[in-house]
mmCIF file of C-alpha atoms in Angstrom:
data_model
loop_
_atom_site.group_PDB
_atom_site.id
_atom_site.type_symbol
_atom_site.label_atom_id
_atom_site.label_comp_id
_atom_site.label_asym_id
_atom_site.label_seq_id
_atom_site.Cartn_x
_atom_site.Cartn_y
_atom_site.Cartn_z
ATOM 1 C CA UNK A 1 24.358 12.177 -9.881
ATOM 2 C CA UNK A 2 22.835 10.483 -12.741
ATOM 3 C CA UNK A 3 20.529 7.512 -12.629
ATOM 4 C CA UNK A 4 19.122 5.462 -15.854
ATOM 5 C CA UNK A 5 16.310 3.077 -16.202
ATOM 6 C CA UNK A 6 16.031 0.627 -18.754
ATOM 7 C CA UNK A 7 12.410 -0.066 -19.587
ATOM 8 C CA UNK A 8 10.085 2.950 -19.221
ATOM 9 C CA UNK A 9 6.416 0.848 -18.794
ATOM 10 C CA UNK A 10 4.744 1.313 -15.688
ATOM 11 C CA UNK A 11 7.443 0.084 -13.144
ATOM 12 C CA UNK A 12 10.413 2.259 -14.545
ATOM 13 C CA UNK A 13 8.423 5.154 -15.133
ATOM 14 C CA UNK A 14 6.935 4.952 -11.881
ATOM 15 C CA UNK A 15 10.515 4.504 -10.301
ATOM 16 C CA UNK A 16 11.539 7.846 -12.112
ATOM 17 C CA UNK A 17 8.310 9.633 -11.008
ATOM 18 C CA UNK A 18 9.640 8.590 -7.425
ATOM 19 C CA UNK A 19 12.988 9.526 -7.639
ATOM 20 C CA UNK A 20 12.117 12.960 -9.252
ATOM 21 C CA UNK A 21 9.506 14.318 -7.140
ATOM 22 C CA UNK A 22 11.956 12.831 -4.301
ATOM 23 C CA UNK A 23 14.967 14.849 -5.188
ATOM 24 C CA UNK A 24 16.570 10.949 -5.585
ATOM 25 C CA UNK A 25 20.032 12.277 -8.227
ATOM 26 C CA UNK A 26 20.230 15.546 -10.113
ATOM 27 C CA UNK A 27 19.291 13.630 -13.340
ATOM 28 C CA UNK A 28 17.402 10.627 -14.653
ATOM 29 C CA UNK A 29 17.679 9.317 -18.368
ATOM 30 C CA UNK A 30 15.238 6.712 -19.481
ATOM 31 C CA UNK A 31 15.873 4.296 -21.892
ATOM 32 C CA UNK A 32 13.344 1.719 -23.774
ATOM 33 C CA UNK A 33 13.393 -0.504 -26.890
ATOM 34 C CA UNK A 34 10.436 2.081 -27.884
ATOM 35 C CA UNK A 35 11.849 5.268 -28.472
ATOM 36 C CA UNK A 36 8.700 7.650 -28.295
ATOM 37 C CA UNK A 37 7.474 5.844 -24.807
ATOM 38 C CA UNK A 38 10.626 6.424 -23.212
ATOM 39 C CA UNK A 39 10.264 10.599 -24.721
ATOM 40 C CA UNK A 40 6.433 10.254 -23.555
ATOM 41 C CA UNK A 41 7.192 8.943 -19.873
ATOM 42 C CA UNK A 42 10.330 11.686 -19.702
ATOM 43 C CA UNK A 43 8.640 14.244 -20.288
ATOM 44 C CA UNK A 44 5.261 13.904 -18.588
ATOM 45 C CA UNK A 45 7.598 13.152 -15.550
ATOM 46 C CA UNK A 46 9.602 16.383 -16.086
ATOM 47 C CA UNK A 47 6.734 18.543 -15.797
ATOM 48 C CA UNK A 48 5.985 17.382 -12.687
ATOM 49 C CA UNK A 49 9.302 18.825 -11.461
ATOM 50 C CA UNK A 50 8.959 21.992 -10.870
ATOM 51 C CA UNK A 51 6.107 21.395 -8.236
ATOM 52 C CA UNK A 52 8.756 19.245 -6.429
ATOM 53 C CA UNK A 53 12.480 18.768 -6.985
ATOM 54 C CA UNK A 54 14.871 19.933 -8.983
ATOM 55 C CA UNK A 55 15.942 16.761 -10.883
ATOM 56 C CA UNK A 56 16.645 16.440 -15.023
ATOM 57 C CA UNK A 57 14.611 14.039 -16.520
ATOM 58 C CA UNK A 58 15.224 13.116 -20.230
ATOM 59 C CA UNK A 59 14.883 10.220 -22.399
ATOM 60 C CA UNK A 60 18.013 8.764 -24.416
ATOM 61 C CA UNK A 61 19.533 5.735 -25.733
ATOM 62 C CA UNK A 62 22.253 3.471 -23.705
ATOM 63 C CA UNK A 63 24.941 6.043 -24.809
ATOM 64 C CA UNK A 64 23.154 8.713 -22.833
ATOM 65 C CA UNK A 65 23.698 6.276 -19.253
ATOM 66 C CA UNK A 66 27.714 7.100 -19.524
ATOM 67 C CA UNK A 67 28.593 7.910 -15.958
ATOM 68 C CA UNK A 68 25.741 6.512 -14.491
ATOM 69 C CA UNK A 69 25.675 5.760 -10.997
ATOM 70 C CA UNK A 70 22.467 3.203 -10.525
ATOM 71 C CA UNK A 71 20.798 1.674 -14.030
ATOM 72 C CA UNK A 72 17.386 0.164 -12.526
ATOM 73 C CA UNK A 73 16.638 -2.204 -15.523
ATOM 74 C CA UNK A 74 12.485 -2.966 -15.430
ATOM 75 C CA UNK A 75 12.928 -4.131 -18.999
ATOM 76 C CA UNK A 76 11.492 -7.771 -20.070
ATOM 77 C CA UNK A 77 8.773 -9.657 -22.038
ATOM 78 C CA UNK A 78 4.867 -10.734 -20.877
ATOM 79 C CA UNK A 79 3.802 -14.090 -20.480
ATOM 80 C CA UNK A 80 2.523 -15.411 -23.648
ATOM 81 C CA UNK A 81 -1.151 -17.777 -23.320
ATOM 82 C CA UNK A 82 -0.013 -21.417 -22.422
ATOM 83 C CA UNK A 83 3.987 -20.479 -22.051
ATOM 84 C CA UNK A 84 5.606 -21.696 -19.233
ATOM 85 C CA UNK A 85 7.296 -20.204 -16.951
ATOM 86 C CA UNK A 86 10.589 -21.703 -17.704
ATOM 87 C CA UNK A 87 9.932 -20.421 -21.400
ATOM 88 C CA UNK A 88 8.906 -16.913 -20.276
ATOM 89 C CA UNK A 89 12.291 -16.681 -18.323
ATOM 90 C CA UNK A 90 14.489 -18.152 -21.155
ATOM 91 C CA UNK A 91 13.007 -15.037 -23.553
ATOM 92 C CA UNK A 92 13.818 -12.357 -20.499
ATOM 93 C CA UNK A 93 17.299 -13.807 -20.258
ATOM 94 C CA UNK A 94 17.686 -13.139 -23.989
ATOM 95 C CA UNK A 95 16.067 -9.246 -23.289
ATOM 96 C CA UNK A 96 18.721 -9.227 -20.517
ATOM 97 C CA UNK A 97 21.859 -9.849 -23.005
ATOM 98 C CA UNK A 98 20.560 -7.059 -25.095
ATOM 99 C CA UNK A 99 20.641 -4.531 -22.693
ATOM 100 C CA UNK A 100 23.313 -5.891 -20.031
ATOM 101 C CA UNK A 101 25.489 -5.362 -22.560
ATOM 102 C CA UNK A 102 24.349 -1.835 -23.553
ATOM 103 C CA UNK A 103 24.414 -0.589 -20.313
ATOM 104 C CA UNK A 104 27.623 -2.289 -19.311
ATOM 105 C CA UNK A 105 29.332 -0.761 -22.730
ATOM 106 C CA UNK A 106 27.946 2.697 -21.396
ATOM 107 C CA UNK A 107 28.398 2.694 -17.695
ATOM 108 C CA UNK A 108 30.737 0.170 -16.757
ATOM 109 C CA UNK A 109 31.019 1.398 -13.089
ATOM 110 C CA UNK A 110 27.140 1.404 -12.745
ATOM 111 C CA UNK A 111 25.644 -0.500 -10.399
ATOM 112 C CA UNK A 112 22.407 -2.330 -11.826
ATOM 113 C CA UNK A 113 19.247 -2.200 -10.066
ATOM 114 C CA UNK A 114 17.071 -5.517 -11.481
ATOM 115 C CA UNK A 115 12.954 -4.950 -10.412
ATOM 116 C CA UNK A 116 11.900 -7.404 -14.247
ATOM 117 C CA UNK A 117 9.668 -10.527 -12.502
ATOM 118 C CA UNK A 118 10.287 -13.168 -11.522
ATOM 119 C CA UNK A 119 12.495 -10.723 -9.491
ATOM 120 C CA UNK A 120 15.019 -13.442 -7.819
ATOM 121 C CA UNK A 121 15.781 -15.212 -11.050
ATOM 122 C CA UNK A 122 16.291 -12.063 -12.686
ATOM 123 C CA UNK A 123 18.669 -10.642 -10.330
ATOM 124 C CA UNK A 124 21.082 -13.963 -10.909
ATOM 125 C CA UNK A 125 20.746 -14.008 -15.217
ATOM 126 C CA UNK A 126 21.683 -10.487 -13.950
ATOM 127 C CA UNK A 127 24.749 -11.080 -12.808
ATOM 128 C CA UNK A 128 25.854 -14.333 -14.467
ATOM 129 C CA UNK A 129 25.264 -11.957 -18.141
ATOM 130 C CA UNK A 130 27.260 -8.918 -16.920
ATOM 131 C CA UNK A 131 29.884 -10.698 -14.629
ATOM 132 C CA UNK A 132 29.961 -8.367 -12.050
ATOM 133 C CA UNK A 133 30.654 -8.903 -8.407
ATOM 134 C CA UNK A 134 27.251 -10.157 -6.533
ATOM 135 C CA UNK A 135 27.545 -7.032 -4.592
ATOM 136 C CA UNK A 136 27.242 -4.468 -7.660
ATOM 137 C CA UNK A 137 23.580 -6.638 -9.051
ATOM 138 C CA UNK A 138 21.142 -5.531 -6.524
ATOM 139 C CA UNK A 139 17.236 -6.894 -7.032
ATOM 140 C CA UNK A 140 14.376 -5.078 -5.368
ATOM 141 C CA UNK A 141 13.503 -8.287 -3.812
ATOM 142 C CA UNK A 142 11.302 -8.546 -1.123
ATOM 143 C CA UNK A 143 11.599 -4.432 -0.034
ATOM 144 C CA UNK A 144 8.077 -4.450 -0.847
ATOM 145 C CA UNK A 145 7.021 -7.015 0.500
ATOM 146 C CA UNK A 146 8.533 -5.854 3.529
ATOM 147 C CA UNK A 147 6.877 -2.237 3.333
ATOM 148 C CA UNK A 148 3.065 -4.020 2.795
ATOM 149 C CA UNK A 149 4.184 -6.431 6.184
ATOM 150 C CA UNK A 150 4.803 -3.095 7.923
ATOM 151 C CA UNK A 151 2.032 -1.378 6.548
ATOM 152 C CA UNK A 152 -0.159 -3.834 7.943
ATOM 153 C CA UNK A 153 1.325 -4.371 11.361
ATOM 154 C CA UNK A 154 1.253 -0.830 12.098
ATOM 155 C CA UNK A 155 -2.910 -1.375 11.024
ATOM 156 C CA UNK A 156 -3.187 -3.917 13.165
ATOM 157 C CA UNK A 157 -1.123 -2.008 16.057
ATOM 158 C CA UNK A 158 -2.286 1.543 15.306
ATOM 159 C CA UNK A 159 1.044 2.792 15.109
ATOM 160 C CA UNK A 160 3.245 4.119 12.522
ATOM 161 C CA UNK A 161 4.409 1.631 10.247
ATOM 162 C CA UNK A 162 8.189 3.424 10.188
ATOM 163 C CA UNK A 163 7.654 2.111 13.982
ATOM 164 C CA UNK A 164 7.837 -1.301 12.984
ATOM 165 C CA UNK A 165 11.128 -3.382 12.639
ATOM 166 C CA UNK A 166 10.277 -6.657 10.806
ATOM 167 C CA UNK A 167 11.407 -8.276 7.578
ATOM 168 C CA UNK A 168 9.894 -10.389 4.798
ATOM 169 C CA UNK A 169 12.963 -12.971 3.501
ATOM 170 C CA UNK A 170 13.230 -15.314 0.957
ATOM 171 C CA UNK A 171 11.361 -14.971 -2.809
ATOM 172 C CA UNK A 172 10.052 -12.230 -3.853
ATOM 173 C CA UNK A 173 6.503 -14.511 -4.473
ATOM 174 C CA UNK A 174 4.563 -17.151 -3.371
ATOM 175 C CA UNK A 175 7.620 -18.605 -1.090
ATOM 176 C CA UNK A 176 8.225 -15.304 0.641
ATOM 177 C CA UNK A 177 9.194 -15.781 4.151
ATOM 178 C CA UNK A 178 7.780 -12.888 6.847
ATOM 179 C CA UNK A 179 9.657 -13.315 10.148
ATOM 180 C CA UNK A 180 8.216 -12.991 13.467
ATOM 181 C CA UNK A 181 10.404 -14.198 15.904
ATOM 182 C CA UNK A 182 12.447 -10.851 15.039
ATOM 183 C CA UNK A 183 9.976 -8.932 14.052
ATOM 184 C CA UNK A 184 9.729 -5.407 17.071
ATOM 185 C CA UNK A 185 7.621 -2.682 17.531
ATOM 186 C CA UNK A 186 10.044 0.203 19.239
ATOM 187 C CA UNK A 187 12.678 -1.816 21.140
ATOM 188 C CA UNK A 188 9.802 -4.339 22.018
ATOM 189 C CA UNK A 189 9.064 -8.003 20.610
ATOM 190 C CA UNK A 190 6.393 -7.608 18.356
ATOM 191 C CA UNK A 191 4.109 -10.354 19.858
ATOM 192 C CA UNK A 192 4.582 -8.531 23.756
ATOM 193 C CA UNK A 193 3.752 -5.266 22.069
ATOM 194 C CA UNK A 194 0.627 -6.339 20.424
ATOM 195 C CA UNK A 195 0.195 -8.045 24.200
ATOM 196 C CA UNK A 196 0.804 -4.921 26.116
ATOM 197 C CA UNK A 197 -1.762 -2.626 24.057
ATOM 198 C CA UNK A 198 -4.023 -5.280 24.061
ATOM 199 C CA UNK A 199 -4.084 -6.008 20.252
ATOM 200 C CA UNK A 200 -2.949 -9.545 20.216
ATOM 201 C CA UNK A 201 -0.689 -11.169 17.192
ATOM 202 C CA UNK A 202 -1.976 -15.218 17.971
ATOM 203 C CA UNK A 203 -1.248 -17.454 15.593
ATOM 204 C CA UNK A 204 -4.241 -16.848 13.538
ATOM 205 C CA UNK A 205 -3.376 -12.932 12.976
ATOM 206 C CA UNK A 206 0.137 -13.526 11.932
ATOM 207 C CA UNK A 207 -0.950 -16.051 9.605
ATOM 208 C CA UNK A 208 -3.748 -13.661 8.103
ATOM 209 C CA UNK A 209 -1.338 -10.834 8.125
ATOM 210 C CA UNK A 210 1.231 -12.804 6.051
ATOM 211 C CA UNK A 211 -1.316 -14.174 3.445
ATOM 212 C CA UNK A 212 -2.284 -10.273 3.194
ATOM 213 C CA UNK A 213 1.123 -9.441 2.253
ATOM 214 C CA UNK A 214 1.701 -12.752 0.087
ATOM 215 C CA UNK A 215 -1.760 -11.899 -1.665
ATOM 216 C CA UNK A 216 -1.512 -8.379 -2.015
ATOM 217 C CA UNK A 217 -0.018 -8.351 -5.422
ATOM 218 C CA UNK A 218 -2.557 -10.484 -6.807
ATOM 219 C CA UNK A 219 -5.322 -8.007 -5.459
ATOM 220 C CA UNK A 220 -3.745 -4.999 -7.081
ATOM 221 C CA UNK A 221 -3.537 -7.185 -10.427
ATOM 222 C CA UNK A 222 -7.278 -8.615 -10.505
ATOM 223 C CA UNK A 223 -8.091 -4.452 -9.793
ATOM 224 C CA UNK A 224 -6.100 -2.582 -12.273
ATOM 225 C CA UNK A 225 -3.615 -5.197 -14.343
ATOM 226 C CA UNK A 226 -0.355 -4.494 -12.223
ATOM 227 C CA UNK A 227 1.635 -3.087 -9.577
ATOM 228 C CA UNK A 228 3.556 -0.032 -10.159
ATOM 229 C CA UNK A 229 3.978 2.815 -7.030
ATOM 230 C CA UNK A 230 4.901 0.787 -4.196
ATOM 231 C CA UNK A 231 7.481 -0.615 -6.090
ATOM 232 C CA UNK A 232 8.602 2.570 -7.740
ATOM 233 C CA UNK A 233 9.070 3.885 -4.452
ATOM 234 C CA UNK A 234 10.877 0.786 -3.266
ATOM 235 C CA UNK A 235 13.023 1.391 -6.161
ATOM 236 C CA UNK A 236 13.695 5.021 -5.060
ATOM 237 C CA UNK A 237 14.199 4.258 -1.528
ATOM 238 C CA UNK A 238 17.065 2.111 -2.642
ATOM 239 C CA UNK A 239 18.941 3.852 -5.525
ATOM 240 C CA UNK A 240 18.761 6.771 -2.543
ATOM 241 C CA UNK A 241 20.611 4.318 0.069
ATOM 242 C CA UNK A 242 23.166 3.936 -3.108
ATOM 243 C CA UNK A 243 23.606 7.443 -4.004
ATOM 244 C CA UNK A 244 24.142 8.824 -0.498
ATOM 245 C CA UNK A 245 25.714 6.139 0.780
ATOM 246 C CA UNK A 246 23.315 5.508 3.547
ATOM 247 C CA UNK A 247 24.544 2.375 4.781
ATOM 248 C CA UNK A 248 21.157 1.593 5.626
ATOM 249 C CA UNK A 249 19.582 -2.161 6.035
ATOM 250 C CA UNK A 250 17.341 -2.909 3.508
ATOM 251 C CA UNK A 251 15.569 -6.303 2.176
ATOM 252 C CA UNK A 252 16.789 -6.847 -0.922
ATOM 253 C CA UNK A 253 18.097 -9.835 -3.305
ATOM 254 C CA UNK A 254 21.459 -10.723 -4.179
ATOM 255 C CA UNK A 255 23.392 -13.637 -5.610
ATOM 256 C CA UNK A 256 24.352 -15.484 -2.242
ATOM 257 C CA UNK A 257 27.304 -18.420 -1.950
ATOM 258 C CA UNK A 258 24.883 -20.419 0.052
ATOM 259 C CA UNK A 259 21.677 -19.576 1.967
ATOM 260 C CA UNK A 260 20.599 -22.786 3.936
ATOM 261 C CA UNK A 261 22.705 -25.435 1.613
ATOM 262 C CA UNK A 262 21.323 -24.216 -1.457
ATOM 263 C CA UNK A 263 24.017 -23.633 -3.481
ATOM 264 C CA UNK A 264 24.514 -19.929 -5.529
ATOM 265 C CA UNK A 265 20.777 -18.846 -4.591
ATOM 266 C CA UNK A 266 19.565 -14.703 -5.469
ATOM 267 C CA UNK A 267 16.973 -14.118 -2.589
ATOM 268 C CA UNK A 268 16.259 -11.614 -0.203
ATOM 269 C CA UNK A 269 17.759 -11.021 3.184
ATOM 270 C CA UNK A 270 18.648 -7.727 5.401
ATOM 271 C CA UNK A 271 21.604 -6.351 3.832
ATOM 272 C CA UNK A 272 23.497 -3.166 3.946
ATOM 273 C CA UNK A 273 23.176 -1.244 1.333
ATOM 274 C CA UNK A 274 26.023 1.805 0.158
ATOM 275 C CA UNK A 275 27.593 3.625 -2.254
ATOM 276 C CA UNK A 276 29.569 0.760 -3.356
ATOM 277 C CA UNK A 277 26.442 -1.589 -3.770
ATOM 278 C CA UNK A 278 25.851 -3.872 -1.023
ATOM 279 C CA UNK A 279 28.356 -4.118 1.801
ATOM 280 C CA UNK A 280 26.835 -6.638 4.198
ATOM 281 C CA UNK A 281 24.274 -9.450 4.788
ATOM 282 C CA UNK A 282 22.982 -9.920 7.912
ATOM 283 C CA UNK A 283 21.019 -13.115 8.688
ATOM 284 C CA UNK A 284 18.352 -12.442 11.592
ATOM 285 C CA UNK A 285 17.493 -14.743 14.434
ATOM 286 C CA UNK A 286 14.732 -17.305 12.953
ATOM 287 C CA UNK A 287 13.073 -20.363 14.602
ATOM 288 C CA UNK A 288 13.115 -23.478 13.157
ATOM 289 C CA UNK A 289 9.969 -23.271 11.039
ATOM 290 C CA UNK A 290 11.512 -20.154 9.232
ATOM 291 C CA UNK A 291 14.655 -21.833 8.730
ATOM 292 C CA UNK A 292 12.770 -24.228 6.642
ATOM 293 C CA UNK A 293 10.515 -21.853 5.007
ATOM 294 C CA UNK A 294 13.859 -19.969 4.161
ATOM 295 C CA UNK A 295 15.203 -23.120 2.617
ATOM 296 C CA UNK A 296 12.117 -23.679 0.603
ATOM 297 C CA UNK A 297 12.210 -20.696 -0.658
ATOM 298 C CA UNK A 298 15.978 -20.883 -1.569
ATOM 299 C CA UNK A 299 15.093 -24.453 -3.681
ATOM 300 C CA UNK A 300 11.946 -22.457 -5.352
ATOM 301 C CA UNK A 301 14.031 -19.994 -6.887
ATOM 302 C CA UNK A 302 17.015 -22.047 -7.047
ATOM 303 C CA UNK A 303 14.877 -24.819 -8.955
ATOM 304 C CA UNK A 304 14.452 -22.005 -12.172
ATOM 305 C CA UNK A 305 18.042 -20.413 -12.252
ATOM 306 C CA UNK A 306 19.468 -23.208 -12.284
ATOM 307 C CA UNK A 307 17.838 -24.309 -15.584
ATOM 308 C CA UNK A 308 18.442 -21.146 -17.267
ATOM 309 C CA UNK A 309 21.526 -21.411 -20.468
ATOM 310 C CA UNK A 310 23.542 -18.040 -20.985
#
């Protein structure tokens, strides 16, 4: 099954990397506005193949995505000294028209894949530019986030993180949302496990662990300039769940009717996730404070789409 990516830099070649040594489709066809990276990042990446999978990796233009069933678009602009936010969002939205509509003209069946930052806004210009149903514009959203809360629970319990149930909602960024009152270890409430074993999750630890996981991003940066595996395996994970039509329950965004009375709000919750795109969205049990740190989050994101003009 064939997979593109639009925007080859260190996010979409790291999601191809992924999905090749993975085994994720039988071929992967990179696109990018600069013709020889998008040849540079195929190839290096196909040589890497035959100490893994069998997967063809090539590079190509939009006509080369035809049949396509996931296009993970990682394509977008930096943030220019003194530019807002606002401004840096208004230039990816016109990035987005470009290639929404060469991927659309190419692979109209495809289901897009949006992992460009800010990752919730993007995932509604998303699907506001190509029109398709909510279901069919999948962001990465907070499925790393949720990997990193794992990651460090199972540190904190010294168990396996794939041991560990719990979710991060809301933004993908500073509003991010990790759930506790939800959150298990086995079949057992997070908090009583951590009791039981005798490594206790007061207060003070979950707080710690959640600034971790909120922070973590901004340690990778100030250490080497960006984030690129953990989210290229996120990325995997998911065009995988697509693909094979897992009908697993990931943590990823989507344009959603109404989360909390915000009104047409992309953000992150447990959905699952199929062939057809996303075929459910499940809403866990929160407490009041996470109710309102959902809602925050909703306005946050929310407060920037709805400026955007397309």
């Amino acid at each position: 099954m064939k997979i593109g990516i639009v925007g080859t830099g260190m996010v979409g070649s790291a999601a191809g990397y992924a999905m090749a040594l993975l085994g994720v489709g039988t071929e992967i066809v990179l696109v990018d506005a600069n013709p020889a990276l998008a040849l540079a990042q195929a190839q290096d990446i196909a040589h890497a193949t035959p100490f893994a999978a069998t997967v063809g990796v090539r590079a190509g233009d939009y006509a080369d995505l035809e049949g396509a069933a996931v296009v993970i678009i990682a394509a977008g602009v930096s943030q220019k000294p003194g530019e807002s936010r606002l401004a840096l969002l208004e230039r990816n939205v016109e990035v987005f028209k470009t290639v929404i509509s060469g991927v659309m003209q190419a692979a109209p069946d495809a289901i897009l894949l949006i992992a460009t930052n800010p990752l919730d806004v993007m995932t509604f210009a998303a699907q506001r530019i190509s029109g398709l149903p909510p279901e069919r514009v999948i962001g990465s959203g907070t499925i790393l986030d949720t990997a990193r809360l794992r990651h460090l629970l199972g540190d904190h319990l010294g168990i396996a993180p794939k041991s560990v149930h719990a979710y991060v909602l809301g933004e993908h960024g500073d509003s991010e949302v990790a759930v506790w009152s939800s959150a298990m270890a086995g079949s057992v409430p997070i908090v009583s496990f951590a009791e039981q074993i005798g490594r206790p999750l007061d207060q003070a630890a979950r707080a710690l662990i959640a600034d971790q996981v909120r922070g973590a991003a901004y340690t990778i940066i100030e250490g080497k300039g960006a984030t690129w595996y953990g989210i290229g395996a996120g990325l995997a994970r998911i065009v995988r769940a697509i693909i094979d039509n897992e009908r697993t329950v990931l943590s990823v965004s989507q344009v959603n009717d109404d989360i909390e009375g915000v009104k047409d709000v992309a953000l992150s919750l447990p959905r699952i996730v199929g062939r057809t795109g996303i075929i459910a969205n499940l809403m866990p049990e929160l407490d009041a404070d996470e109710r309102a740190a959902l809602k925050h989050s909703a306005e946050v994101i929310a407060g920037f789409s709805s400026k955007l003009k397309f």
